[in-house]
PDB file of C-alpha atoms (C1' of nucleotides) in Angstrom:
ATOM      1  CA  MET A1260      12.838 -25.124  -4.256  1.00 78.00           C
ATOM      2  CA  PRO A1261      15.583 -23.441  -2.015  1.00 84.00           C
ATOM      3  CA  ARG A1262      15.211 -23.257   1.761  1.00 93.00           C
ATOM      4  CA  PRO A1263      12.095 -21.133   2.423  1.00 96.00           C
ATOM      5  CA  VAL A1264      12.956 -17.626   4.771  1.00 96.00           C
ATOM      6  CA  PHE A1265       9.582 -16.173   4.342  1.00 97.00           C
ATOM      7  CA  LEU A1266       7.267 -18.857   5.731  1.00 98.00           C
ATOM      8  CA  PRO A1267       9.241 -18.973   9.071  1.00 97.00           C
ATOM      9  CA  VAL A1268       8.772 -15.030   9.453  1.00 96.00           C
ATOM     10  CA  TYR A1269       5.292 -15.799   8.498  1.00 97.00           C
ATOM     11  CA  ARG A1270       4.408 -18.208  11.270  1.00 97.00           C
ATOM     12  CA  ARG A1271       6.047 -16.305  14.188  1.00 95.00           C
ATOM     13  CA  LEU A1272       4.370 -13.511  13.107  1.00 96.00           C
ATOM     14  CA  LEU A1273       0.920 -15.180  12.989  1.00 96.00           C
ATOM     15  CA  GLN A1274       1.693 -17.081  16.304  1.00 95.00           C
ATOM     16  CA  ALA A1275       2.469 -13.883  18.018  1.00 93.00           C
ATOM     17  CA  LEU A1276      -0.580 -11.792  16.647  1.00 94.00           C
ATOM     18  CA  GLY A1277      -2.839 -13.572  15.651  1.00 95.00           C
ATOM     19  CA  PRO A1278      -5.135 -13.285  12.361  1.00 97.00           C
ATOM     20  CA  SER A1279      -5.561 -10.167  11.205  1.00 96.00           C
ATOM     21  CA  HIS A1280      -9.218 -10.241   9.134  1.00 94.00           C
ATOM     22  CA  TRP A1281      -8.005  -7.713   6.395  1.00 96.00           C
ATOM     23  CA  TRP A1282      -8.633  -5.466   4.597  1.00 96.00           C
ATOM     24  CA  PRO A1283     -10.210  -3.112   7.248  1.00 94.00           C
ATOM     25  CA  ALA A1284     -13.513  -2.553   5.036  1.00 96.00           C
ATOM     26  CA  GLU A1285     -16.685  -3.365   4.456  1.00 96.00           C
ATOM     27  CA  SER A1286     -16.546  -3.481   0.487  1.00 98.00           C
ATOM     28  CA  PRO A1287     -14.474  -4.419  -1.830  1.00 98.00           C
ATOM     29  CA  LEU A1288     -15.110  -0.855  -3.685  1.00 98.00           C
ATOM     30  CA  GLU A1289     -14.285   0.592  -0.221  1.00 98.00           C
ATOM     31  CA  VAL A1290     -11.093  -1.716  -0.527  1.00 98.00           C
ATOM     32  CA  MET A1291     -10.017  -0.184  -3.561  1.00 98.00           C
ATOM     33  CA  ILE A1292     -10.625   3.861  -2.696  1.00 98.00           C
ATOM     34  CA  GLY A1293      -8.550   3.103   0.774  1.00 98.00           C
ATOM     35  CA  ALA A1294      -5.974   1.834  -1.204  1.00 98.00           C
ATOM     36  CA  ILE A1295      -5.742   4.856  -3.404  1.00 98.00           C
ATOM     37  CA  LEU A1296      -6.409   7.191  -0.312  1.00 98.00           C
ATOM     38  CA  THR A1297      -3.445   5.475   1.821  1.00 98.00           C
ATOM     39  CA  GLN A1298      -0.739   6.101  -0.454  1.00 98.00           C
ATOM     40  CA  ASN A1299       2.135   7.496   1.694  1.00 97.00           C
ATOM     41  CA  THR A1300      -0.142   8.170   4.456  1.00 97.00           C
ATOM     42  CA  SER A1301      -1.155   7.169   7.930  1.00 96.00           C
ATOM     43  CA  TRP A1302      -4.409   4.663   7.740  1.00 97.00           C
ATOM     44  CA  LYS A1303      -5.688   6.970  10.434  1.00 97.00           C
ATOM     45  CA  ASN A1304      -5.746  10.231   8.212  1.00 98.00           C
ATOM     46  CA  VAL A1305      -7.306   7.703   5.557  1.00 98.00           C
ATOM     47  CA  GLU A1306     -10.153   6.580   7.843  1.00 98.00           C
ATOM     48  CA  ARG A1307     -11.544  10.383   8.160  1.00 98.00           C
ATOM     49  CA  ALA A1308     -11.299  10.495   4.540  1.00 98.00           C
ATOM     50  CA  LEU A1309     -13.106   7.747   3.771  1.00 98.00           C
ATOM     51  CA  SER A1310     -16.022   8.862   6.767  1.00 98.00           C
ATOM     52  CA  ALA A1311     -16.176  12.133   4.939  1.00 98.00           C
ATOM     53  CA  LEU A1312     -16.712  10.534   1.671  1.00 98.00           C
ATOM     54  CA  ARG A1313     -19.250   8.431   3.088  1.00 98.00           C
ATOM     55  CA  GLU A1314     -21.116  11.193   4.514  1.00 98.00           C
ATOM     56  CA  ALA A1315     -21.260  12.582   1.308  1.00 98.00           C
ATOM     57  CA  THR A1316     -21.778   9.637  -0.884  1.00 98.00           C
ATOM     58  CA  ASP A1317     -22.469   6.660   0.827  1.00 98.00           C
ATOM     59  CA  LEU A1318     -19.552   5.171  -1.356  1.00 98.00           C
ATOM     60  CA  VAL A1319     -21.733   4.699  -3.849  1.00 98.00           C
ATOM     61  CA  PRO A1320     -19.188   5.454  -6.859  1.00 98.00           C
ATOM     62  CA  GLU A1321     -21.864   7.012  -9.430  1.00 98.00           C
ATOM     63  CA  ARG A1322     -22.169   9.768  -6.963  1.00 98.00           C
ATOM     64  CA  ILE A1323     -18.412  10.320  -6.206  1.00 98.00           C
ATOM     65  CA  LEU A1324     -17.853  10.283  -9.931  1.00 98.00           C
ATOM     66  CA  SER A1325     -20.566  13.066  -9.794  1.00 98.00           C
ATOM     67  CA  LEU A1326     -18.871  15.325  -7.373  1.00 98.00           C
ATOM     68  CA  ASP A1327     -17.102  18.374  -8.589  1.00 98.00           C
ATOM     69  CA  GLN A1328     -13.194  17.834  -8.246  1.00 98.00           C
ATOM     70  CA  ASP A1329     -12.757  20.358  -5.836  1.00 97.00           C
ATOM     71  CA  VAL A1330     -15.685  18.989  -3.888  1.00 98.00           C
ATOM     72  CA  LEU A1331     -14.212  15.319  -3.747  1.00 98.00           C
ATOM     73  CA  ALA A1332     -10.647  16.652  -3.001  1.00 98.00           C
ATOM     74  CA  ALA A1333     -12.020  18.519   0.095  1.00 98.00           C
ATOM     75  CA  CYS A1334     -13.880  15.128   1.196  1.00 98.00           C
ATOM     76  CA  ILE A1335     -10.562  13.074   1.310  1.00 98.00           C
ATOM     77  CA  ARG A1336      -8.601  16.175   2.296  1.00 98.00           C
ATOM     78  CA  SER A1337      -7.219  14.775   5.581  1.00 98.00           C
ATOM     79  CA  SER A1338      -5.666  11.752   3.294  1.00 98.00           C
ATOM     80  CA  GLY A1339      -2.798  14.047   2.123  1.00 98.00           C
ATOM     81  CA  TYR A1340      -2.121  15.027  -1.551  1.00 98.00           C
ATOM     82  CA  TYR A1341      -6.183  15.267  -1.808  1.00 98.00           C
ATOM     83  CA  ASN A1342      -5.849  17.069  -5.517  1.00 98.00           C
ATOM     84  CA  GLN A1343      -3.974  14.435  -6.984  1.00 98.00           C
ATOM     85  CA  LYS A1344      -5.656  11.501  -4.989  1.00 98.00           C
ATOM     86  CA  ALA A1345      -9.226  12.918  -6.197  1.00 98.00           C
ATOM     87  CA  HIS A1346      -7.968  12.818  -9.460  1.00 98.00           C
ATOM     88  CA  ARG A1347      -6.586   9.259  -9.029  1.00 98.00           C
ATOM     89  CA  LEU A1348      -9.771   8.421  -7.754  1.00 98.00           C
ATOM     90  CA  SER A1349     -11.793   9.616 -10.606  1.00 98.00           C
ATOM     91  CA  LEU A1350      -9.513   8.320 -13.076  1.00 98.00           C
ATOM     92  CA  PHE A1351     -10.221   4.796 -11.582  1.00 98.00           C
ATOM     93  CA  LEU A1352     -13.821   4.929 -10.853  1.00 98.00           C
ATOM     94  CA  ARG A1353     -14.458   5.955 -14.511  1.00 98.00           C
ATOM     95  CA  TRP A1354     -12.281   2.938 -15.334  1.00 98.00           C
ATOM     96  CA  PHE A1355     -14.289   0.664 -13.280  1.00 98.00           C
ATOM     97  CA  SER A1356     -17.908   2.115 -14.378  1.00 98.00           C
ATOM     98  CA  GLN A1357     -17.064   0.175 -17.634  1.00 97.00           C
ATOM     99  CA  PHE A1358     -17.341  -3.105 -15.496  1.00 97.00           C
ATOM    100  CA  ASP A1359     -20.593  -1.782 -13.797  1.00 98.00           C
ATOM    101  CA  PHE A1360     -18.412  -1.032 -10.735  1.00 98.00           C
ATOM    102  CA  ASP A1361     -19.068  -5.146 -10.260  1.00 97.00           C
ATOM    103  CA  PRO A1362     -15.826  -6.189  -8.740  1.00 96.00           C
ATOM    104  CA  LYS A1363     -16.933 -10.095  -9.864  1.00 94.00           C
ATOM    105  CA  ARG A1364     -17.140  -8.697 -13.284  1.00 95.00           C
ATOM    106  CA  LEU A1365     -14.058  -7.274 -13.384  1.00 94.00           C
ATOM    107  CA  GLY A1366     -12.504 -10.328 -12.116  1.00 85.00           C
ATOM    108  CA  ARG A1367     -13.666 -12.389 -14.715  1.00 87.00           C
ATOM    109  CA  HIS A1368     -12.960 -10.193 -17.668  1.00 82.00           C
ATOM    110  CA  HIS A1369      -9.193 -10.511 -17.660  1.00 86.00           C
ATOM    111  CA  PRO A1370      -7.169 -13.422 -18.901  1.00 87.00           C
ATOM    112  CA  VAL A1371      -4.606 -14.176 -16.191  1.00 80.00           C
ATOM    113  CA  GLY A1372      -2.046 -11.132 -15.354  1.00 85.00           C
ATOM    114  CA  GLY A1373      -4.296  -8.848 -17.861  1.00 94.00           C
ATOM    115  CA  LEU A1374      -6.006  -7.374 -15.244  1.00 96.00           C
ATOM    116  CA  ARG A1375      -2.801  -6.291 -13.016  1.00 96.00           C
ATOM    117  CA  SER A1376      -1.278  -5.070 -15.915  1.00 96.00           C
ATOM    118  CA  GLU A1377      -4.715  -3.072 -16.806  1.00 96.00           C
ATOM    119  CA  LEU A1378      -4.831  -1.730 -13.216  1.00 97.00           C
ATOM    120  CA  LEU A1379      -0.922  -0.251 -13.473  1.00 97.00           C
ATOM    121  CA  SER A1380      -1.598   1.003 -16.974  1.00 96.00           C
ATOM    122  CA  LEU A1381      -3.832   3.386 -14.622  1.00 97.00           C
ATOM    123  CA  LYS A1382      -2.268   6.961 -13.696  1.00 97.00           C
ATOM    124  CA  GLY A1383      -1.910   6.652 -10.249  1.00 98.00           C
ATOM    125  CA  ILE A1384      -2.156   3.044  -9.804  1.00 98.00           C
ATOM    126  CA  GLY A1385       1.490   1.564  -9.020  1.00 98.00           C
ATOM    127  CA  PRO A1386       2.501  -2.002  -8.153  1.00 97.00           C
ATOM    128  CA  GLU A1387       1.624  -1.752  -4.229  1.00 98.00           C
ATOM    129  CA  THR A1388      -2.318  -0.343  -5.136  1.00 98.00           C
ATOM    130  CA  ALA A1389      -2.682  -2.823  -7.884  1.00 98.00           C
ATOM    131  CA  ASP A1390      -1.994  -5.629  -5.583  1.00 98.00           C
ATOM    132  CA  SER A1391      -3.652  -4.294  -2.819  1.00 98.00           C
ATOM    133  CA  ILE A1392      -6.683  -4.201  -5.082  1.00 98.00           C
ATOM    134  CA  LEU A1393      -5.988  -7.859  -6.334  1.00 97.00           C
ATOM    135  CA  CYS A1394      -5.399  -9.197  -3.311  1.00 98.00           C
ATOM    136  CA  TYR A1395      -7.973  -7.538  -0.786  1.00 98.00           C
ATOM    137  CA  ALA A1396     -10.771  -6.495  -3.346  1.00 98.00           C
ATOM    138  CA  LEU A1397     -10.681  -8.967  -5.677  1.00 97.00           C
ATOM    139  CA  GLY A1398      -9.247 -12.288  -3.636  1.00 97.00           C
ATOM    140  CA  LEU A1399      -6.520 -13.192  -6.244  1.00 96.00           C
ATOM    141  CA  PRO A1400      -3.295 -14.463  -4.837  1.00 97.00           C
ATOM    142  CA  TYR A1401      -1.075 -11.375  -5.473  1.00 97.00           C
ATOM    143  CA  PHE A1402       1.438 -10.356  -2.286  1.00 98.00           C
ATOM    144  CA  VAL A1403       1.215  -6.465  -1.496  1.00 98.00           C
ATOM    145  CA  VAL A1404       5.130  -5.440  -0.975  1.00 97.00           C
ATOM    146  CA  ASP A1405       5.195  -2.233   0.933  1.00 96.00           C
ATOM    147  CA  ALA A1406       7.682  -0.032   2.713  1.00 93.00           C
ATOM    148  CA  TYR A1407       7.661  -2.366   5.992  1.00 92.00           C
ATOM    149  CA  THR A1408       8.095  -5.120   3.759  1.00 94.00           C
ATOM    150  CA  PHE A1409      11.035  -4.133   2.370  1.00 92.00           C
ATOM    151  CA  ARG A1410      12.478  -2.649   6.030  1.00 89.00           C
ATOM    152  CA  LEU A1411      11.794  -6.028   7.238  1.00 92.00           C
ATOM    153  CA  VAL A1412      13.622  -7.888   4.474  1.00 92.00           C
ATOM    154  CA  ASP A1413      16.571  -5.740   5.569  1.00 89.00           C
ATOM    155  CA  ARG A1414      16.354  -6.028   8.949  1.00 86.00           C
ATOM    156  CA  LEU A1415      16.082  -9.609   9.324  1.00 90.00           C
ATOM    157  CA  SER A1416      18.505  -9.972   6.189  1.00 91.00           C
ATOM    158  CA  LEU A1417      16.262 -12.386   4.288  1.00 94.00           C
ATOM    159  CA  GLY A1418      18.437 -11.587   1.080  1.00 93.00           C
ATOM    160  CA  ALA A1419      18.753  -9.459  -1.922  1.00 92.00           C
ATOM    161  CA  TYR A1420      15.629  -8.467  -3.920  1.00 92.00           C
ATOM    162  CA  PRO A1421      16.495  -5.358  -6.191  1.00 89.00           C
ATOM    163  CA  GLY A1422      13.081  -3.845  -6.530  1.00 91.00           C
ATOM    164  CA  TYR A1423       9.301  -4.529  -5.758  1.00 95.00           C
ATOM    165  CA  GLU A1424       8.897  -7.115  -8.520  1.00 96.00           C
ATOM    166  CA  HIS A1425      11.456  -9.279  -7.654  1.00 95.00           C
ATOM    167  CA  LEU A1426      10.352  -9.452  -3.604  1.00 96.00           C
ATOM    168  CA  ARG A1427       6.796  -9.980  -4.761  1.00 97.00           C
ATOM    169  CA  ALA A1428       7.872 -13.059  -6.799  1.00 96.00           C
ATOM    170  CA  ALA A1429       9.501 -14.363  -4.635  1.00 97.00           C
ATOM    171  CA  VAL A1430       7.334 -14.329  -1.569  1.00 98.00           C
ATOM    172  CA  GLU A1431       4.863 -15.705  -4.002  1.00 98.00           C
ATOM    173  CA  SER A1432       6.418 -18.199  -5.366  1.00 97.00           C
ATOM    174  CA  GLU A1433       6.959 -19.880  -1.553  1.00 98.00           C
ATOM    175  CA  PHE A1434       3.526 -19.549  -0.894  1.00 98.00           C
ATOM    176  CA  ARG A1435       2.757 -20.966  -4.295  1.00 98.00           C
ATOM    177  CA  HIS A1436       5.143 -24.014  -2.922  1.00 98.00           C
ATOM    178  CA  GLU A1437       3.731 -24.645   0.378  1.00 98.00           C
ATOM    179  CA  PHE A1438       0.073 -23.954  -0.109  1.00 98.00           C
ATOM    180  CA  SER A1439      -2.032 -25.661  -2.613  1.00 96.00           C
ATOM    181  CA  GLY A1440      -4.784 -23.875  -4.815  1.00 96.00           C
ATOM    182  CA  ASP A1441      -5.477 -20.093  -5.474  1.00 96.00           C
ATOM    183  CA  ARG A1442      -7.885 -19.511  -2.780  1.00 97.00           C
ATOM    184  CA  LEU A1443      -5.322 -20.798   0.392  1.00 98.00           C
ATOM    185  CA  VAL A1444      -2.459 -19.072  -1.351  1.00 98.00           C
ATOM    186  CA  THR A1445      -4.319 -15.915  -1.818  1.00 98.00           C
ATOM    187  CA  GLN A1446      -5.421 -16.465   2.192  1.00 98.00           C
ATOM    188  CA  HIS A1447      -1.821 -16.424   3.290  1.00 98.00           C
ATOM    189  CA  LEU A1448      -0.470 -14.194   1.297  1.00 98.00           C
ATOM    190  CA  ASN A1449      -3.320 -11.692   2.825  1.00 98.00           C
ATOM    191  CA  GLU A1450      -2.254 -12.646   6.333  1.00 98.00           C
ATOM    192  CA  PHE A1451       1.130 -12.303   5.707  1.00 98.00           C
ATOM    193  CA  HIS A1452       1.120  -8.670   4.288  1.00 98.00           C
ATOM    194  CA  ALA A1453      -1.620  -7.716   6.966  1.00 97.00           C
ATOM    195  CA  LEU A1454       0.781  -9.395   9.657  1.00 97.00           C
ATOM    196  CA  ILE A1455       4.255  -7.265   8.504  1.00 96.00           C
ATOM    197  CA  VAL A1456       1.427  -3.974   8.343  1.00 95.00           C
ATOM    198  CA  ARG A1457       0.473  -4.713  12.039  1.00 94.00           C
ATOM    199  CA  HIS A1458       3.946  -5.520  13.474  1.00 92.00           C
ATOM    200  CA  GLY A1459       5.242  -2.298  11.646  1.00 88.00           C
ATOM    201  CA  ASN A1460       3.058   0.183  12.879  1.00 78.00           C
ATOM    202  CA  THR A1461       1.912  -1.274  15.899  1.00 68.00           C
ATOM    203  CA  VAL A1462       4.078  -3.674  18.040  1.00 58.00           C
ATOM    204  CA  CYS A1463       7.250  -2.631  16.958  1.00 55.00           C
ATOM    205  CA  ARG A1464       6.857   1.144  16.380  1.00 49.00           C
ATOM    206  CA  LYS A1465       8.613   2.060  19.341  1.00 40.00           C
ATOM    207  CA  ARG A1466      12.442   2.517  19.682  1.00 36.00           C
ATOM    208  CA  SER A1467      13.646  -0.106  21.275  1.00 35.00           C
ATOM    209  CA  PRO A1468      16.637  -2.255  21.454  1.00 36.00           C
ATOM    210  CA  SER A1469      14.514  -5.493  20.827  1.00 41.00           C
ATOM    211  CA  CYS A1470      10.512  -6.087  20.292  1.00 49.00           C
ATOM    212  CA  GLY A1471       9.555  -8.172  23.516  1.00 44.00           C
ATOM    213  CA  GLU A1472       6.099  -8.212  22.099  1.00 45.00           C
ATOM    214  CA  CYS A1473       6.787 -10.407  18.769  1.00 50.00           C
ATOM    215  CA  SER A1474       8.960 -13.674  17.702  1.00 45.00           C
ATOM    216  CA  LEU A1475      11.220 -11.484  15.938  1.00 52.00           C
ATOM    217  CA  ARG A1476      12.775 -10.051  18.935  1.00 40.00           C
ATOM    218  CA  SER A1477      16.695 -11.219  18.485  1.00 36.00           C
ATOM    219  CA  ARG A1478      16.607  -9.214  15.176  1.00 40.00           C
ATOM    220  CA  CYS A1479      14.177  -6.811  15.608  1.00 42.00           C
ATOM    221  CA  ARG A1480      15.746  -3.263  15.544  1.00 36.00           C
ATOM    222  CA  SER A1481      15.693  -0.376  13.753  1.00 35.00           C
ATOM    223  CA  ARG A1482      14.818   3.179  13.535  1.00 30.00           C
ATOM    224  CA  ASN A1483      11.415   2.597  13.069  1.00 30.00           C
ATOM    225  CA  GLY A1484      10.538  -0.848  14.178  1.00 30.00           C
ATOM    226  CA  LEU A1485      11.771  -3.777  12.126  1.00 32.00           C
TER     227      LEU A1485
ATOM    228  C1'  DG B 924       9.979  22.526  14.511  1.00 88.24           C
ATOM    229  C1'  DC B 925      10.956  17.760  12.549  1.00 88.24           C
ATOM    230  C1'  DC B 926      10.196  13.141  10.723  1.00 88.24           C
ATOM    231  C1'  DC B 927       7.422   9.899   9.097  1.00 88.24           C
ATOM    232  C1'  DA B 928       3.198   7.241   7.110  1.00 88.24           C
ATOM    233  C1'  DG B 929       0.137   0.470   4.364  1.00 88.24           C
ATOM    234  C1'  DG B 930       3.268   5.304  -3.242  1.00 88.24           C
ATOM    235  C1'  DT B 931       3.404   7.577  -7.624  1.00 88.24           C
ATOM    236  C1'  DG B 932       4.621   9.661 -11.358  1.00 88.24           C
ATOM    237  C1'  DG B 933       7.711  12.925 -14.007  1.00 88.24           C
ATOM    238  C1'  DG B 934      12.054  14.682 -14.806  1.00 88.24           C
ATOM    239  C1'  DT B 935      16.991  14.318 -15.730  1.00 88.24           C
ATOM    240  C1'  DA B 936      21.963  12.589 -16.276  1.00 88.24           C
TER     241       DA B 936
ATOM    242  C1'  DT C1093      18.501   2.435 -14.587  1.00 88.24           C
ATOM    243  C1'  DA C1094      19.349   5.701 -10.774  1.00 88.24           C
ATOM    244  C1'  DC C1095      18.366   9.322  -8.560  1.00 88.24           C
ATOM    245  C1'  DC C1096      15.852  13.765  -7.211  1.00 88.24           C
ATOM    246  C1'  DC C1097      11.677  16.021  -6.514  1.00 88.24           C
ATOM    247  C1'  DA C1098       6.283  16.996  -6.156  1.00 88.24           C
ATOM    248  C1'  DC C1099       2.472  16.059  -3.917  1.00 88.24           C
ATOM    249  C1'  DA C1100      -0.074  17.356   1.842  1.00 88.24           C
ATOM    250  C1'  DT C1101      -2.182  16.244   6.020  1.00 88.24           C
ATOM    251  C1'  DG C1102      -2.083  14.936  10.708  1.00 88.24           C
ATOM    252  C1'  DG C1103       0.050  12.467  14.953  1.00 88.24           C
ATOM    253  C1'  DG C1104       4.207  11.458  17.613  1.00 88.24           C
TER     254       DG C1104
END
DNA sequence: GCCCAGGTGGGTA
DNA sequence: TACCCACATGGG
């Protein structure tokens, strides 16, 4: 096993920011819906959309599916790309209905790795959305790579990872080696992604020559945070 | 007015 | 494989 590069960053972020208790949602289904709505969109706008959708349907999946497409789109308008996302959300929920909207049943049904492939086969579910669902809704050991993660790897010169899957595999491999058991690995992968997002969109958002708040200060400089 | 935000899919060379 | 573009709102 080569020298770890992500674990030191993880520990510094955790020490600087404290635990995250992610994902910000009340149920696995809400995590799944939020994961679709937050595609290329700020979380603030997603919260508005979730509130409107909750108002209209109580986030009961059958009720969401019973809405007309244009009504659903109107509910989630604030999250942007509302026509596209209304369609994606319907496709996803229709697929999820075969498991009676039961996350546990969904987790049990598939062999290792099979569930991820099946999620990726759904229109509108790409790698980041799939891994968000796997990690934060289902509690499975997958690391979520996002724009912040690529930026962090770049700013801190953590190495060359050509593409999403390479970076995900590298982080997961390091964490699997460090922590034992899926439960613990999941917990730390969950926390690492959460810390990266929190660091990216709060602490280091401002255009400053260094980040005085976190332990990445010496290298933490960029157009946009990290 | 301009840039960006916890992406994804489709088209073209 | 590597780019390009559409999709769209709301905040700084």
